[in-house]
Amino acid sequence: MHRSHTDSPDVAAADLLPFLVLAFGLAWGAMLLLILFPETVAGIFGPVSARNPLFKMTVYAPAVAAGVLVVARTGLSGLLRFLERLRLWRVAVGCCGRCCSTFS
């Protein structure tokens, strides 16, 4: 049975623009702070490195934006369904070891 996007509790294609605005806004905003105010940022958050919270925000901005939109659109139950997909494993357990060993 075909369901339209208005009937579906899933995240709709109309959420793409808010996702892009949030993801790029968070990432570029954090990066802009790191570029424009390096001394101030280093004084508040520590030296610029992979452990800096603004650097982590830059890296994980798409995931944060997705989580915010899923919660806003479908609530906490929708977020749990969204995160449930992380448990899907469609590859045989031993496959990864055999494939990776052929490249070394």
XYZ file of C-alpha atoms in Angstrom:
104
model
C 0.000 0.000 0.000
C 1.393 3.392 -0.955
C 1.467 6.037 1.751
C 1.919 9.714 1.057
C 4.465 11.705 3.016
C 1.667 13.429 4.919
C 0.496 10.093 6.350
C 3.982 8.899 7.219
C 5.599 9.595 10.586
C 8.970 9.292 8.846
C 11.084 12.340 8.162
C 9.950 13.948 4.904
C 11.958 15.337 2.015
C 10.751 18.796 3.063
C 13.100 18.499 6.033
C 16.137 18.563 3.741
C 16.469 22.360 3.743
C 16.286 22.677 7.557
C 18.805 19.830 7.820
C 21.230 21.563 5.473
C 20.818 24.897 7.260
C 21.410 23.296 10.663
C 24.288 21.079 9.580
C 26.164 23.765 7.661
C 25.299 26.431 10.233
C 26.685 24.386 13.109
C 29.766 23.227 11.219
C 30.662 26.521 9.574
C 29.728 28.544 12.639
C 32.039 26.533 14.859
C 34.796 26.596 12.240
C 34.353 30.346 11.774
C 34.872 30.861 15.503
C 38.034 28.759 15.332
C 39.365 30.771 12.390
C 38.381 34.291 13.479
C 39.126 34.049 17.191
C 41.836 31.395 17.648
C 43.282 32.896 20.855
C 39.898 33.360 22.512
C 38.763 29.876 21.508
C 42.031 28.390 22.781
C 41.564 30.240 26.078
C 38.019 28.953 26.530
C 38.133 25.461 25.001
C 41.866 24.667 24.930
C 44.168 24.374 21.937
C 42.712 23.562 18.549
C 42.960 19.809 18.167
C 40.730 16.800 17.701
C 39.804 17.095 21.395
C 38.479 20.660 21.078
C 34.671 20.774 21.524
C 34.219 23.187 18.607
C 36.196 20.868 16.357
C 33.977 17.981 17.458
C 30.876 20.092 16.735
C 32.226 20.748 13.261
C 32.756 17.043 12.633
C 29.468 15.836 14.124
C 27.231 18.723 12.955
C 25.331 16.578 10.404
C 24.543 13.955 13.041
C 23.443 16.602 15.544
C 21.268 18.288 12.908
C 19.681 14.959 11.967
C 18.956 14.138 15.599
C 17.397 17.554 16.245
C 15.154 17.280 13.192
C 14.089 13.718 13.969
C 13.135 14.706 17.523
C 11.325 17.834 16.325
C 9.369 15.901 13.687
C 8.711 12.536 15.340
C 9.508 12.971 19.056
C 11.652 10.743 21.223
C 10.021 7.579 19.919
C 11.079 8.609 16.409
C 14.620 9.205 17.629
C 14.698 5.733 19.138
C 13.497 4.238 15.835
C 16.122 6.301 13.994
C 18.908 5.109 16.304
C 17.636 1.530 16.074
C 19.057 1.455 12.536
C 22.559 1.585 14.000
C 22.071 -1.975 15.225
C 21.450 -3.346 11.746
C 24.309 -5.550 10.649
C 24.017 -6.911 7.130
C 27.466 -8.417 6.744
C 28.606 -11.784 8.030
C 30.711 -11.414 11.169
C 33.821 -13.055 9.685
C 33.573 -11.225 6.377
C 35.288 -8.049 7.470
C 38.375 -9.876 8.718
C 38.772 -11.855 5.489
C 38.284 -8.801 3.263
C 40.615 -6.562 5.224
C 43.374 -9.156 5.395
C 43.574 -9.313 1.597
C 44.579 -5.634 1.453
C 47.456 -5.828 3.925
